[in-house]
mmCIF file of C-alpha atoms in Angstrom:
data_model
loop_
_atom_site.group_PDB
_atom_site.id
_atom_site.type_symbol
_atom_site.label_atom_id
_atom_site.label_comp_id
_atom_site.label_asym_id
_atom_site.label_seq_id
_atom_site.Cartn_x
_atom_site.Cartn_y
_atom_site.Cartn_z
ATOM 1 C CA GLY A 268 122.338 90.277 87.701
ATOM 2 C CA GLN A 269 118.836 91.635 87.548
ATOM 3 C CA GLN A 270 117.165 92.795 90.768
ATOM 4 C CA LEU A 271 113.835 94.268 91.618
ATOM 5 C CA ASN A 272 113.559 97.671 93.284
ATOM 6 C CA GLN A 273 111.567 97.285 96.462
ATOM 7 C CA SER A 274 110.446 100.148 98.682
ATOM 8 C CA PRO A 275 110.511 101.208 101.338
ATOM 9 C CA GLN A 276 113.678 99.560 102.635
ATOM 10 C CA SER A 277 112.343 99.590 106.172
ATOM 11 C CA MET A 278 109.234 100.618 108.064
ATOM 12 C CA PHE A 279 108.618 101.299 111.726
ATOM 13 C CA ILE A 280 104.916 101.400 112.523
ATOM 14 C CA GLN A 281 102.552 101.140 115.432
ATOM 15 C CA GLU A 282 100.332 98.124 115.959
ATOM 16 C CA GLY A 283 97.006 98.597 114.194
ATOM 17 C CA GLU A 284 98.356 100.708 111.361
ATOM 18 C CA ASP A 285 98.109 99.685 107.720
ATOM 19 C CA VAL A 286 101.269 99.001 105.696
ATOM 20 C CA SER A 287 101.993 99.383 101.997
ATOM 21 C CA MET A 288 105.082 98.327 100.073
ATOM 22 C CA ASN A 289 105.852 97.930 96.400
ATOM 23 C CA CYS A 290 108.201 96.434 93.868
ATOM 24 C CA THR A 291 109.132 97.805 90.473
ATOM 25 C CA SER A 292 111.136 96.494 87.563
ATOM 26 C CA SER A 293 112.257 97.620 84.145
ATOM 27 C CA SER A 294 111.275 94.182 82.834
ATOM 28 C CA ILE A 295 107.926 92.494 82.388
ATOM 29 C CA PHE A 296 107.127 89.548 84.617
ATOM 30 C CA ASN A 297 104.615 86.742 84.151
ATOM 31 C CA THR A 298 104.292 85.957 87.850
ATOM 32 C CA TRP A 299 104.708 88.043 90.977
ATOM 33 C CA LEU A 300 105.219 86.476 94.398
ATOM 34 C CA TRP A 301 105.389 87.916 97.896
ATOM 35 C CA TYR A 302 107.382 86.180 100.651
ATOM 36 C CA LYS A 303 107.847 86.854 104.344
ATOM 37 C CA GLN A 304 111.016 85.984 106.254
ATOM 38 C CA ASP A 305 110.775 85.673 110.020
ATOM 39 C CA PRO A 306 113.974 86.263 112.000
ATOM 40 C CA GLY A 307 116.260 83.223 111.749
ATOM 41 C CA GLU A 308 114.067 81.476 109.184
ATOM 42 C CA GLY A 309 113.853 81.043 105.428
ATOM 43 C CA PRO A 310 111.293 82.967 103.341
ATOM 44 C CA VAL A 311 107.747 81.629 103.222
ATOM 45 C CA LEU A 312 105.337 82.307 100.361
ATOM 46 C CA LEU A 313 102.445 84.629 101.250
ATOM 47 C CA ILE A 314 100.702 85.416 97.966
ATOM 48 C CA ALA A 315 101.176 84.472 94.303
ATOM 49 C CA LEU A 316 99.852 86.574 91.385
ATOM 50 C CA TYR A 317 99.571 85.237 87.844
ATOM 51 C CA LYS A 318 97.676 87.840 85.764
ATOM 52 C CA ALA A 319 98.114 91.550 85.125
ATOM 53 C CA GLY A 320 95.631 93.498 87.234
ATOM 54 C CA GLU A 321 94.990 90.561 89.563
ATOM 55 C CA LEU A 322 94.155 91.448 93.159
ATOM 56 C CA THR A 323 94.534 88.630 95.695
ATOM 57 C CA SER A 324 94.002 88.518 99.450
ATOM 58 C CA ASN A 325 95.332 86.245 102.167
ATOM 59 C CA GLY A 326 93.786 87.249 105.484
ATOM 60 C CA ARG A 327 94.926 90.781 106.273
ATOM 61 C CA LEU A 328 97.290 90.776 103.297
ATOM 62 C CA THR A 329 96.329 92.011 99.839
ATOM 63 C CA ALA A 330 98.619 92.035 96.818
ATOM 64 C CA GLN A 331 98.176 93.325 93.295
ATOM 65 C CA PHE A 332 99.854 92.483 89.981
ATOM 66 C CA GLY A 333 100.399 95.809 88.205
ATOM 67 C CA ILE A 334 98.682 96.431 84.870
ATOM 68 C CA THR A 335 102.011 97.124 83.160
ATOM 69 C CA ARG A 336 103.362 93.776 84.527
ATOM 70 C CA LYS A 337 106.381 95.705 85.779
ATOM 71 C CA ASP A 338 105.243 96.259 89.347
ATOM 72 C CA SER A 339 103.406 94.763 92.287
ATOM 73 C CA PHE A 340 102.057 96.006 95.603
ATOM 74 C CA LEU A 341 101.499 94.432 99.008
ATOM 75 C CA ASN A 342 99.234 95.882 101.679
ATOM 76 C CA ILE A 343 98.904 94.674 105.266
ATOM 77 C CA SER A 344 95.897 95.936 107.176
ATOM 78 C CA ALA A 345 95.665 96.390 110.945
ATOM 79 C CA SER A 346 99.246 95.280 111.631
ATOM 80 C CA ILE A 347 100.049 93.102 114.643
ATOM 81 C CA PRO A 348 103.404 92.349 116.339
ATOM 82 C CA SER A 349 103.812 88.996 114.540
ATOM 83 C CA ASP A 350 103.892 90.844 111.195
ATOM 84 C CA VAL A 351 107.494 91.761 112.045
ATOM 85 C CA GLY A 352 109.967 90.427 109.505
ATOM 86 C CA ILE A 353 111.409 91.036 106.068
ATOM 87 C CA TYR A 354 109.037 91.019 103.098
ATOM 88 C CA PHE A 355 110.378 90.097 99.673
ATOM 89 C CA CYS A 356 108.767 90.421 96.295
ATOM 90 C CA ALA A 357 109.864 88.071 93.530
ATOM 91 C CA GLY A 358 109.179 88.065 89.822
ATOM 92 C CA GLN A 359 109.316 85.210 87.360
ATOM 93 C CA TYR A 360 109.779 85.900 83.664
ATOM 94 C CA ASN A 361 110.663 82.542 82.217
ATOM 95 C CA THR A 362 110.387 78.970 83.319
ATOM 96 C CA ASP A 363 113.564 78.633 85.304
ATOM 97 C CA LYS A 364 114.388 81.906 87.054
ATOM 98 C CA LEU A 365 112.957 83.811 89.947
ATOM 99 C CA ILE A 366 114.277 87.314 90.679
ATOM 100 C CA PHE A 367 113.952 88.648 94.224
ATOM 101 C CA GLY A 368 113.542 92.187 95.452
ATOM 102 C CA THR A 369 115.848 93.790 97.984
ATOM 103 C CA GLY A 370 113.355 93.364 100.829
ATOM 104 C CA THR A 371 111.328 95.593 103.137
ATOM 105 C CA ARG A 372 112.091 95.244 106.841
ATOM 106 C CA LEU A 373 108.963 95.774 108.930
ATOM 107 C CA GLN A 374 109.015 96.571 112.627
ATOM 108 C CA VAL A 375 105.745 96.827 114.552
ATOM 109 C CA PHE A 376 105.609 98.521 117.931
ATOM 110 C CA PRO A 377 102.838 97.700 120.413
ATOM 111 C CA GLU B 203 107.011 66.360 107.371
ATOM 112 C CA ALA B 204 107.787 68.051 104.055
ATOM 113 C CA GLN B 205 110.928 70.087 104.424
ATOM 114 C CA VAL B 206 114.204 71.380 103.066
ATOM 115 C CA THR B 207 117.162 70.813 105.391
ATOM 116 C CA GLN B 208 120.551 72.483 105.316
ATOM 117 C CA ASN B 209 123.729 71.701 107.188
ATOM 118 C CA PRO B 210 125.507 73.217 108.889
ATOM 119 C CA ARG B 211 123.300 76.066 110.139
ATOM 120 C CA TYR B 212 126.325 78.104 111.187
ATOM 121 C CA LEU B 213 129.919 77.907 109.987
ATOM 122 C CA ILE B 214 133.001 79.984 110.656
ATOM 123 C CA THR B 215 135.985 79.157 108.488
ATOM 124 C CA VAL B 216 139.188 80.645 107.130
ATOM 125 C CA THR B 217 140.084 81.855 103.665
ATOM 126 C CA GLY B 218 140.952 79.068 101.258
ATOM 127 C CA LYS B 219 139.643 76.127 103.265
ATOM 128 C CA LYS B 220 137.256 74.139 101.078
ATOM 129 C CA LEU B 221 133.775 73.645 102.477
ATOM 130 C CA THR B 222 130.463 72.086 101.495
ATOM 131 C CA VAL B 223 126.997 73.103 102.602
ATOM 132 C CA THR B 224 124.504 70.291 102.171
ATOM 133 C CA CYS B 225 120.884 70.659 101.120
ATOM 134 C CA SER B 226 118.290 67.916 101.084
ATOM 135 C CA GLN B 227 114.560 67.864 100.333
ATOM 136 C CA ASN B 228 112.064 65.074 100.965
ATOM 137 C CA MET B 229 109.316 66.239 98.607
ATOM 138 C CA ASN B 230 110.584 64.629 95.376
ATOM 139 C CA HIS B 231 110.986 68.102 93.869
ATOM 140 C CA GLU B 232 112.583 68.504 90.443
ATOM 141 C CA TYR B 233 113.820 72.076 90.909
ATOM 142 C CA MET B 234 116.406 73.122 93.495
ATOM 143 C CA SER B 235 118.250 76.385 93.923
ATOM 144 C CA TRP B 236 120.821 78.173 96.067
ATOM 145 C CA TYR B 237 120.568 81.828 97.079
ATOM 146 C CA ARG B 238 122.696 84.146 99.138
ATOM 147 C CA GLN B 239 121.168 86.930 101.205
ATOM 148 C CA ASP B 240 123.107 90.095 101.945
ATOM 149 C CA PRO B 241 121.882 93.294 103.646
ATOM 150 C CA GLY B 242 120.359 95.708 101.153
ATOM 151 C CA LEU B 243 120.711 93.224 98.276
ATOM 152 C CA GLY B 244 117.934 90.772 99.050
ATOM 153 C CA LEU B 245 118.197 87.223 97.755
ATOM 154 C CA ARG B 246 120.457 86.556 94.794
ATOM 155 C CA GLN B 247 120.497 83.245 92.992
ATOM 156 C CA ILE B 248 123.820 81.392 92.869
ATOM 157 C CA TYR B 249 122.998 78.187 91.002
ATOM 158 C CA TYR B 250 119.898 76.208 90.199
ATOM 159 C CA SER B 251 119.048 72.735 88.968
ATOM 160 C CA MET B 252 116.021 71.743 86.927
ATOM 161 C CA ASN B 253 116.632 68.017 87.423
ATOM 162 C CA VAL B 254 119.268 65.395 88.214
ATOM 163 C CA GLU B 255 122.572 66.107 86.445
ATOM 164 C CA VAL B 256 121.223 69.442 85.138
ATOM 165 C CA THR B 257 122.646 72.587 86.747
ATOM 166 C CA ASP B 258 122.823 76.204 85.586
ATOM 167 C CA LYS B 259 124.400 79.423 86.791
ATOM 168 C CA GLY B 260 122.276 81.991 88.529
ATOM 169 C CA ASP B 261 123.176 85.649 88.926
ATOM 170 C CA VAL B 262 126.205 85.287 91.234
ATOM 171 C CA PRO B 263 127.893 81.923 90.521
ATOM 172 C CA GLU B 264 131.550 82.993 90.813
ATOM 173 C CA GLY B 265 133.407 81.102 93.536
ATOM 174 C CA TYR B 266 130.760 78.396 93.901
ATOM 175 C CA LYS B 267 130.132 74.914 92.536
ATOM 176 C CA VAL B 268 127.142 72.630 92.824
ATOM 177 C CA SER B 269 126.237 69.080 91.903
ATOM 178 C CA ARG B 270 122.959 67.218 91.492
ATOM 179 C CA LYS B 271 123.701 63.500 91.476
ATOM 180 C CA GLU B 272 120.449 62.598 93.197
ATOM 181 C CA LYS B 273 117.087 64.332 93.080
ATOM 182 C CA ARG B 274 116.917 64.988 96.820
ATOM 183 C CA ASN B 275 120.402 66.507 97.342
ATOM 184 C CA PHE B 276 121.953 69.705 96.019
ATOM 185 C CA PRO B 277 125.213 70.545 97.836
ATOM 186 C CA LEU B 278 126.904 73.930 97.521
ATOM 187 C CA ILE B 279 130.701 73.768 97.335
ATOM 188 C CA LEU B 280 133.125 76.595 98.011
ATOM 189 C CA GLU B 281 136.504 75.354 96.764
ATOM 190 C CA SER B 282 138.475 78.316 98.115
ATOM 191 C CA PRO B 283 136.253 80.548 100.253
ATOM 192 C CA SER B 284 137.014 84.249 100.502
ATOM 193 C CA PRO B 285 135.724 86.887 102.965
ATOM 194 C CA ASN B 286 133.320 88.305 100.348
ATOM 195 C CA GLN B 287 131.457 85.001 100.521
ATOM 196 C CA THR B 288 130.475 85.710 104.102
ATOM 197 C CA SER B 289 126.702 85.646 103.845
ATOM 198 C CA LEU B 290 123.452 83.906 104.714
ATOM 199 C CA TYR B 291 122.758 81.051 102.299
ATOM 200 C CA PHE B 292 119.393 79.504 101.483
ATOM 201 C CA CYS B 293 118.568 76.362 99.607
ATOM 202 C CA ALA B 294 115.119 76.109 98.029
ATOM 203 C CA SER B 295 113.133 73.519 96.108
ATOM 204 C CA SER B 296 109.910 73.300 94.147
ATOM 205 C CA LEU B 297 108.158 70.618 92.143
ATOM 206 C CA PHE B 298 108.825 72.580 88.975
ATOM 207 C CA LEU B 299 109.364 76.324 88.625
ATOM 208 C CA ALA B 300 107.241 76.634 85.496
ATOM 209 C CA SER B 301 103.965 75.552 87.036
ATOM 210 C CA SER B 302 101.649 78.369 87.997
ATOM 211 C CA THR B 303 100.568 76.399 91.054
ATOM 212 C CA ASP B 304 104.068 75.756 92.256
ATOM 213 C CA THR B 305 105.582 76.994 95.501
ATOM 214 C CA GLN B 306 109.260 77.298 96.285
ATOM 215 C CA TYR B 307 110.124 75.963 99.752
ATOM 216 C CA PHE B 308 113.146 77.403 101.518
ATOM 217 C CA GLY B 309 115.506 75.768 103.973
ATOM 218 C CA PRO B 310 116.306 77.396 107.348
ATOM 219 C CA GLY B 311 119.511 79.033 106.111
ATOM 220 C CA THR B 312 123.255 78.630 106.698
ATOM 221 C CA ARG B 313 125.153 81.571 108.104
ATOM 222 C CA LEU B 314 128.720 81.440 106.789
ATOM 223 C CA THR B 315 131.590 83.607 108.004
ATOM 224 C CA VAL B 316 134.894 83.486 106.160
ATOM 225 C CA LEU B 317 137.786 85.045 108.084
#
């Protein structure tokens, strides 16, 4: 089955630092989504992107829909301990399927 | 409270012993889906359902069955579990998947171990 390449696989950063992660695909997507999974919980939607080139913010989070429609980026500014978790990108290319990335595990040290 | 519930949350079983993981949503959503999460592989879709009595295979359907007899419930059935089905399973639902304003809500997860 198709999967998205997400990098980095894991990040260990200090509180206050900025974080960047990305997702790439060989296929074009119509929608890009970013989810966060807290330990012991299911993923929760953070940001949804619907147009190529779109840049959307949600608090300290900013995500972009790549111009080629084959990639997306998520940035977290001024990280805090509660940012710890696994971040997943997901792409939708038709009306009934959502493909998830492999996840980026973020650890924030005080 | 709008939510997706799964039961059980944790299950340890033995190879070949049939089991069912239940999933229920109270949001009147049309679309429901099952995923499995494995380290380094992210979330992979097992089966999904666009509406009652309509189910389709996802990317990793082998060894699983589902049914959608009512809109709110979407159980995942493992007729003869094997150790390679040890994983963390998530059920999810959304009003539709096609809508650009839609959000997929995930359940809390079921951690399954097959010995």
